[in-house]
Amino acid sequence: MPFIEVTDSGPDQEKRAVAASGMTDGLCQAFGIKPEIVTVYYNSAPCYSYAHAGIFGENAEIFRIFIKVHAFPRDAAMKAEAARAITDAAVAAYGAAPKEVIVYFFDTLPSDAFHAGTAQG
């Protein structure tokens, strides 16, 4: 814990590698944690699996990259710093505009996280 879940259009592996490194570094700096505890998962959503503003696929005006951060609760300032760093990393890796990168935080209490079947809190 924590982990970052990215839904993108399934770009080449190099973009994902660059994004993973930058997002991990940014999250670690913002949260004061070590990279050894951060995992990044990627989900692909090709154009036939996406709609925005009710417009489907290639005709959608914009393809957003959704990034979910699952972590133990942090204060708003730490989340804001992490969101900026994660957005900057995604923009740099994908060549996306900042408005195309959406970051959501999902707070998980330590008592709700289990590693190897053991509660973390």
GROMACS .gro file of N, CA and C in nm:
model
  363
    1MET      N    1   0.086  -0.116   0.000
    1MET     CA    2   0.000   0.000   0.000
    1MET      C    3   0.090   0.121   0.000
    2PRO      N    4   0.069   0.221  -0.075
    2PRO     CA    5  -0.045   0.246  -0.162
    2PRO      C    6  -0.024   0.188  -0.302
    3PHE      N    7  -0.134   0.193  -0.380
    3PHE     CA    8  -0.117   0.157  -0.520
    3PHE      C    9  -0.188   0.258  -0.608
    4ILE      N   10  -0.134   0.270  -0.729
    4ILE     CA   11  -0.185   0.363  -0.829
    4ILE      C   12  -0.245   0.278  -0.940
    5GLU      N   13  -0.367   0.309  -0.977
    5GLU     CA   14  -0.438   0.238  -1.083
    5GLU      C   15  -0.463   0.335  -1.197
    6VAL      N   16  -0.410   0.304  -1.314
    6VAL     CA   17  -0.418   0.393  -1.429
    6VAL      C   18  -0.503   0.329  -1.538
    7THR      N   19  -0.601   0.402  -1.588
    7THR     CA   20  -0.678   0.359  -1.704
    7THR      C   21  -0.639   0.452  -1.818
    8ASP      N   22  -0.578   0.394  -1.920
    8ASP     CA   23  -0.532   0.470  -2.036
    8ASP      C   24  -0.574   0.398  -2.164
    9SER      N   25  -0.528   0.448  -2.277
    9SER     CA   26  -0.567   0.389  -2.405
    9SER      C   27  -0.478   0.274  -2.448
   10GLY      N   28  -0.390   0.229  -2.360
   10GLY     CA   29  -0.302   0.117  -2.392
   10GLY      C   30  -0.185   0.158  -2.478
   11PRO      N   31  -0.111   0.263  -2.437
   11PRO     CA   32   0.004   0.308  -2.517
   11PRO      C   33   0.119   0.209  -2.508
   12ASP      N   34   0.228   0.243  -2.575
   12ASP     CA   35   0.344   0.153  -2.571
   12ASP      C   36   0.401   0.145  -2.430
   13GLN      N   37   0.478   0.041  -2.408
   13GLN     CA   38   0.531   0.014  -2.275
   13GLN      C   39   0.627   0.123  -2.226
   14GLU      N   40   0.696   0.188  -2.316
   14GLU     CA   41   0.790   0.293  -2.275
   14GLU      C   42   0.717   0.408  -2.206
   15LYS      N   43   0.603   0.448  -2.259
   15LYS     CA   44   0.525   0.556  -2.196
   15LYS      C   45   0.480   0.514  -2.057
   16ARG      N   46   0.434   0.392  -2.045
   16ARG     CA   47   0.391   0.343  -1.914
   16ARG      C   48   0.507   0.335  -1.816
   17ALA      N   49   0.624   0.293  -1.862
   17ALA     CA   50   0.741   0.284  -1.774
   17ALA      C   51   0.781   0.423  -1.723
   18VAL      N   52   0.781   0.521  -1.812
   18VAL     CA   53   0.815   0.658  -1.773
   18VAL      C   54   0.711   0.712  -1.675
   19ALA      N   55   0.584   0.688  -1.705
   19ALA     CA   56   0.476   0.734  -1.616
   19ALA      C   57   0.487   0.668  -1.479
   20ALA      N   58   0.510   0.538  -1.477
   20ALA     CA   59   0.519   0.466  -1.349
   20ALA      C   60   0.631   0.522  -1.262
   21SER      N   61   0.744   0.548  -1.320
   21SER     CA   62   0.857   0.603  -1.244
   21SER      C   63   0.824   0.741  -1.189
   22GLY      N   64   0.772   0.829  -1.274
   22GLY     CA   65   0.740   0.965  -1.231
   22GLY      C   66   0.628   0.971  -1.130
   23MET      N   67   0.523   0.891  -1.150
   23MET     CA   68   0.411   0.890  -1.056
   23MET      C   69   0.454   0.835  -0.921
   24THR      N   70   0.536   0.729  -0.922
   24THR     CA   71   0.585   0.672  -0.797
   24THR      C   72   0.670   0.774  -0.722
   25ASP      N   73   0.762   0.839  -0.792
   25ASP     CA   74   0.847   0.940  -0.728
   25ASP      C   75   0.764   1.054  -0.670
   26GLY      N   76   0.667   1.102  -0.746
   26GLY     CA   77   0.583   1.213  -0.699
   26GLY      C   78   0.501   1.176  -0.577
   27LEU      N   79   0.443   1.056  -0.579
   27LEU     CA   80   0.363   1.011  -0.465
   27LEU      C   81   0.452   0.995  -0.341
   28CYS      N   82   0.569   0.938  -0.359
   28CYS     CA   83   0.660   0.917  -0.246
   28CYS      C   84   0.703   1.050  -0.185
   29GLN      N   85   0.734   1.148  -0.267
   29GLN     CA   86   0.773   1.278  -0.214
   29GLN      C   87   0.656   1.344  -0.139
   30ALA      N   88   0.537   1.339  -0.197
   30ALA     CA   89   0.421   1.405  -0.136
   30ALA      C   90   0.379   1.337  -0.006
   31PHE      N   91   0.387   1.205  -0.001
   31PHE     CA   92   0.339   1.130   0.115
   31PHE      C   93   0.450   1.094   0.213
   32GLY      N   94   0.575   1.120   0.177
   32GLY     CA   95   0.686   1.085   0.265
   32GLY      C   96   0.700   0.935   0.284
   33ILE      N   97   0.689   0.860   0.174
   33ILE     CA   98   0.698   0.714   0.180
   33ILE      C   99   0.809   0.666   0.086
   34LYS      N  100   0.841   0.537   0.097
   34LYS     CA  101   0.946   0.478   0.014
   34LYS      C  102   0.885   0.411  -0.109
   35PRO      N  103   0.956   0.413  -0.221
   35PRO     CA  104   0.902   0.354  -0.343
   35PRO      C  105   0.878   0.203  -0.334
   36GLU      N  106   0.944   0.137  -0.241
   36GLU     CA  107   0.929  -0.008  -0.228
   36GLU      C  108   0.787  -0.050  -0.192
   37ILE      N  109   0.704   0.043  -0.142
   37ILE     CA  110   0.567   0.006  -0.103
   37ILE      C  111   0.463   0.051  -0.204
   38VAL      N  112   0.506   0.109  -0.317
   38VAL     CA  113   0.413   0.162  -0.417
   38VAL      C  114   0.407   0.067  -0.537
   39THR      N  115   0.286   0.036  -0.579
   39THR     CA  116   0.263  -0.047  -0.698
   39THR      C  117   0.177   0.031  -0.796
   40VAL      N  118   0.204   0.016  -0.924
   40VAL     CA  119   0.123   0.080  -1.029
   40VAL      C  120   0.062  -0.031  -1.115
   41TYR      N  121  -0.069  -0.023  -1.134
   41TYR     CA  122  -0.142  -0.116  -1.221
   41TYR      C  123  -0.198  -0.038  -1.339
   42TYR      N  124  -0.195  -0.098  -1.457
   42TYR     CA  125  -0.248  -0.035  -1.576
   42TYR      C  126  -0.367  -0.114  -1.630
   43ASN      N  127  -0.470  -0.041  -1.668
   43ASN     CA  128  -0.586  -0.097  -1.736
   43ASN      C  129  -0.598  -0.025  -1.870
   44SER      N  130  -0.619  -0.099  -1.977
   44SER     CA  131  -0.634  -0.038  -2.108
   44SER      C  132  -0.781  -0.019  -2.144
   45ALA      N  133  -0.810   0.097  -2.199
   45ALA     CA  134  -0.945   0.127  -2.249
   45ALA      C  135  -0.930   0.183  -2.390
   46PRO      N  136  -0.922   0.095  -2.490
   46PRO     CA  137  -0.912   0.145  -2.627
   46PRO      C  138  -1.035   0.226  -2.664
   47CYS      N  139  -1.029   0.295  -2.777
   47CYS     CA  140  -1.137   0.388  -2.813
   47CYS      C  141  -1.274   0.323  -2.813
   48TYR      N  142  -1.285   0.194  -2.844
   48TYR     CA  143  -1.415   0.128  -2.846
   48TYR      C  144  -1.465   0.095  -2.705
   49SER      N  145  -1.386   0.132  -2.603
   49SER     CA  146  -1.425   0.108  -2.464
   49SER      C  147  -1.439   0.239  -2.387
   50TYR      N  148  -1.464   0.349  -2.457
   50TYR     CA  149  -1.462   0.480  -2.393
   50TYR      C  150  -1.568   0.571  -2.453
   51ALA      N  151  -1.629   0.649  -2.367
   51ALA     CA  152  -1.721   0.755  -2.412
   51ALA      C  153  -1.702   0.874  -2.319
   52HIS      N  154  -1.719   0.993  -2.372
   52HIS     CA  155  -1.713   1.115  -2.291
   52HIS      C  156  -1.825   1.208  -2.338
   53ALA      N  157  -1.898   1.262  -2.242
   53ALA     CA  158  -2.010   1.353  -2.270
   53ALA      C  159  -2.114   1.286  -2.360
   54GLY      N  160  -2.128   1.155  -2.343
   54GLY     CA  161  -2.226   1.080  -2.420
   54GLY      C  162  -2.182   1.047  -2.562
   55ILE      N  163  -2.060   1.081  -2.596
   55ILE     CA  164  -2.008   1.054  -2.730
   55ILE      C  165  -1.909   0.939  -2.720
   56PHE      N  166  -1.932   0.837  -2.801
   56PHE     CA  167  -1.859   0.712  -2.791
   56PHE      C  168  -1.737   0.707  -2.882
   57GLY      N  169  -1.634   0.642  -2.832
   57GLY     CA  170  -1.518   0.601  -2.910
   57GLY      C  171  -1.438   0.713  -2.972
   58GLU      N  172  -1.395   0.690  -3.095
   58GLU     CA  173  -1.308   0.785  -3.164
   58GLU      C  174  -1.371   0.922  -3.182
   59ASN      N  175  -1.503   0.930  -3.173
   59ASN     CA  176  -1.571   1.058  -3.190
   59ASN      C  177  -1.574   1.140  -3.062
   60ALA      N  178  -1.533   1.081  -2.950
   60ALA     CA  179  -1.529   1.155  -2.824
   60ALA      C  180  -1.428   1.269  -2.838
   61GLU      N  181  -1.464   1.382  -2.781
   61GLU     CA  182  -1.380   1.501  -2.793
   61GLU      C  183  -1.242   1.483  -2.729
   62ILE      N  184  -1.239   1.410  -2.619
   62ILE     CA  185  -1.117   1.400  -2.541
   62ILE      C  186  -1.107   1.259  -2.482
   63PHE      N  187  -0.988   1.205  -2.477
   63PHE     CA  188  -0.967   1.078  -2.407
   63PHE      C  189  -0.895   1.111  -2.278
   64ARG      N  190  -0.961   1.091  -2.168
   64ARG     CA  191  -0.902   1.121  -2.039
   64ARG      C  192  -0.826   1.001  -1.985
   65ILE      N  193  -0.717   1.031  -1.917
   65ILE     CA  194  -0.640   0.928  -1.846
   65ILE      C  195  -0.684   0.937  -1.701
   66PHE      N  196  -0.745   0.831  -1.651
   66PHE     CA  197  -0.794   0.828  -1.513
   66PHE      C  198  -0.692   0.759  -1.425
   67ILE      N  199  -0.660   0.824  -1.315
   67ILE     CA  200  -0.561   0.771  -1.222
   67ILE      C  201  -0.624   0.768  -1.083
   68LYS      N  202  -0.628   0.650  -1.024
   68LYS     CA  203  -0.682   0.632  -0.889
   68LYS      C  204  -0.566   0.600  -0.796
   69VAL      N  205  -0.562   0.670  -0.684
   69VAL     CA  206  -0.460   0.644  -0.583
   69VAL      C  207  -0.531   0.582  -0.462
   70HIS      N  208  -0.500   0.459  -0.435
   70HIS     CA  209  -0.555   0.387  -0.320
   70HIS      C  210  -0.448   0.391  -0.211
   71ALA      N  211  -0.481   0.455  -0.098
   71ALA     CA  212  -0.380   0.471   0.007
   71ALA      C  213  -0.446   0.494   0.142
   72PHE      N  214  -0.366   0.483   0.246
   72PHE     CA  215  -0.413   0.521   0.378
   72PHE      C  216  -0.441   0.671   0.375
   73PRO      N  217  -0.533   0.719   0.456
   73PRO     CA  218  -0.573   0.860   0.452
   73PRO      C  219  -0.455   0.956   0.472
   74ARG      N  220  -0.457   1.063   0.394
   74ARG     CA  221  -0.360   1.173   0.404
   74ARG      C  222  -0.439   1.303   0.404
   75ASP      N  223  -0.377   1.412   0.450
   75ASP     CA  224  -0.449   1.539   0.453
   75ASP      C  225  -0.458   1.599   0.312
   76ALA      N  226  -0.542   1.702   0.299
   76ALA     CA  227  -0.570   1.761   0.168
   76ALA      C  228  -0.445   1.819   0.103
   77ALA      N  229  -0.356   1.879   0.181
   77ALA     CA  230  -0.234   1.937   0.125
   77ALA      C  231  -0.144   1.829   0.064
   78MET      N  232  -0.132   1.717   0.131
   78MET     CA  233  -0.050   1.607   0.079
   78MET      C  234  -0.111   1.551  -0.050
   79LYS      N  235  -0.244   1.538  -0.051
   79LYS     CA  236  -0.311   1.488  -0.171
   79LYS      C  237  -0.294   1.586  -0.287
   80ALA      N  238  -0.305   1.715  -0.259
   80ALA     CA  239  -0.289   1.815  -0.365
   80ALA      C  240  -0.148   1.809  -0.425
   81GLU      N  241  -0.048   1.797  -0.338
   81GLU     CA  242   0.090   1.785  -0.386
   81GLU      C  243   0.108   1.659  -0.469
   82ALA      N  244   0.052   1.549  -0.421
   82ALA     CA  245   0.061   1.422  -0.495
   82ALA      C  246  -0.010   1.432  -0.630
   83ALA      N  247  -0.128   1.493  -0.631
   83ALA     CA  248  -0.204   1.506  -0.756
   83ALA      C  249  -0.127   1.588  -0.859
   84ARG      N  250  -0.064   1.695  -0.815
   84ARG     CA  251   0.016   1.777  -0.908
   84ARG      C  252   0.132   1.695  -0.965
   85ALA      N  253   0.202   1.624  -0.877
   85ALA     CA  254   0.318   1.545  -0.922
   85ALA      C  255   0.276   1.432  -1.015
   86ILE      N  256   0.168   1.364  -0.982
   86ILE     CA  257   0.119   1.254  -1.065
   86ILE      C  258   0.071   1.307  -1.200
   87THR      N  259   0.000   1.419  -1.200
   87THR     CA  260  -0.045   1.480  -1.325
   87THR      C  261   0.075   1.519  -1.411
   88ASP      N  262   0.174   1.584  -1.350
   88ASP     CA  263   0.293   1.625  -1.426
   88ASP      C  264   0.363   1.503  -1.487
   89ALA      N  265   0.372   1.395  -1.411
   89ALA     CA  266   0.437   1.274  -1.463
   89ALA      C  267   0.360   1.214  -1.579
   90ALA      N  268   0.227   1.211  -1.568
   90ALA     CA  269   0.145   1.156  -1.677
   90ALA      C  270   0.152   1.244  -1.801
   91VAL      N  271   0.148   1.374  -1.782
   91VAL     CA  272   0.158   1.468  -1.895
   91VAL      C  273   0.291   1.447  -1.968
   92ALA      N  274   0.399   1.437  -1.892
   92ALA     CA  275   0.531   1.419  -1.952
   92ALA      C  276   0.542   1.286  -2.026
   93ALA      N  277   0.489   1.179  -1.966
   93ALA     CA  278   0.503   1.046  -2.026
   93ALA      C  279   0.415   1.028  -2.149
   94TYR      N  280   0.291   1.075  -2.141
   94TYR     CA  281   0.194   1.051  -2.247
   94TYR      C  282   0.189   1.162  -2.351
   95GLY      N  283   0.242   1.278  -2.318
   95GLY     CA  284   0.227   1.393  -2.407
   95GLY      C  285   0.085   1.446  -2.404
   96ALA      N  286   0.016   1.424  -2.294
   96ALA     CA  287  -0.123   1.467  -2.277
   96ALA      C  288  -0.128   1.610  -2.224
   97ALA      N  289  -0.242   1.672  -2.241
   97ALA     CA  290  -0.266   1.802  -2.179
   97ALA      C  291  -0.306   1.779  -2.034
   98PRO      N  292  -0.270   1.868  -1.942
   98PRO     CA  293  -0.307   1.849  -1.802
   98PRO      C  294  -0.457   1.824  -1.781
   99LYS      N  295  -0.542   1.888  -1.860
   99LYS     CA  296  -0.687   1.870  -1.842
   99LYS      C  297  -0.733   1.729  -1.881
  100GLU      N  298  -0.647   1.653  -1.947
  100GLU     CA  299  -0.681   1.517  -1.986
  100GLU      C  300  -0.646   1.415  -1.878
  101VAL      N  301  -0.583   1.459  -1.770
  101VAL     CA  302  -0.540   1.370  -1.662
  101VAL      C  303  -0.627   1.396  -1.540
  102ILE      N  304  -0.695   1.294  -1.494
  102ILE     CA  305  -0.785   1.305  -1.379
  102ILE      C  306  -0.731   1.214  -1.269
  103VAL      N  307  -0.713   1.270  -1.149
  103VAL     CA  308  -0.660   1.193  -1.036
  103VAL      C  309  -0.766   1.190  -0.925
  104TYR      N  310  -0.798   1.070  -0.878
  104TYR     CA  311  -0.890   1.051  -0.766
  104TYR      C  312  -0.817   0.977  -0.655
  105PHE      N  313  -0.847   1.014  -0.532
  105PHE     CA  314  -0.791   0.947  -0.416
  105PHE      C  315  -0.899   0.863  -0.349
  106PHE      N  316  -0.863   0.740  -0.316
  106PHE     CA  317  -0.951   0.648  -0.244
  106PHE      C  318  -0.882   0.612  -0.114
  107ASP      N  319  -0.929   0.673  -0.005
  107ASP     CA  320  -0.870   0.647   0.126
  107ASP      C  321  -0.913   0.510   0.176
  108THR      N  322  -0.816   0.435   0.226
  108THR     CA  323  -0.840   0.304   0.283
  108THR      C  324  -0.783   0.304   0.424
  109LEU      N  325  -0.865   0.272   0.519
  109LEU     CA  326  -0.817   0.263   0.657
  109LEU      C  327  -0.721   0.145   0.670
  110PRO      N  328  -0.619   0.157   0.752
  110PRO     CA  329  -0.526   0.045   0.771
  110PRO      C  330  -0.599  -0.083   0.812
  111SER      N  331  -0.707  -0.071   0.888
  111SER     CA  332  -0.782  -0.190   0.931
  111SER      C  333  -0.858  -0.255   0.817
  112ASP      N  334  -0.870  -0.186   0.702
  112ASP     CA  335  -0.937  -0.241   0.585
  112ASP      C  336  -0.838  -0.295   0.481
  113ALA      N  337  -0.709  -0.289   0.510
  113ALA     CA  338  -0.608  -0.338   0.417
  113ALA      C  339  -0.544  -0.463   0.476
  114PHE      N  340  -0.537  -0.568   0.396
  114PHE     CA  341  -0.481  -0.696   0.440
  114PHE      C  342  -0.371  -0.736   0.344
  115HIS      N  343  -0.254  -0.765   0.398
  115HIS     CA  344  -0.141  -0.816   0.319
  115HIS      C  345  -0.114  -0.957   0.368
  116ALA      N  346  -0.114  -1.051   0.276
  116ALA     CA  347  -0.093  -1.191   0.309
  116ALA      C  348  -0.193  -1.237   0.414
  117GLY      N  349  -0.315  -1.182   0.405
  117GLY     CA  350  -0.423  -1.220   0.496
  117GLY      C  351  -0.417  -1.156   0.633
  118THR      N  352  -0.325  -1.062   0.653
  118THR     CA  353  -0.308  -0.997   0.782
  118THR      C  354  -0.343  -0.850   0.772
  119ALA      N  355  -0.428  -0.802   0.865
  119ALA     CA  356  -0.466  -0.660   0.865
  119ALA      C  357  -0.344  -0.573   0.890
  120GLN      N  358  -0.342  -0.457   0.825
  120GLN     CA  359  -0.229  -0.365   0.838
  120GLN      C  360  -0.246  -0.266   0.952
  121GLY      N  361  -0.363  -0.264   1.013
  121GLY     CA  362  -0.384  -0.165   1.119
  121GLY      C  363  -0.458  -0.220   1.237
   0.00000   0.00000   0.00000
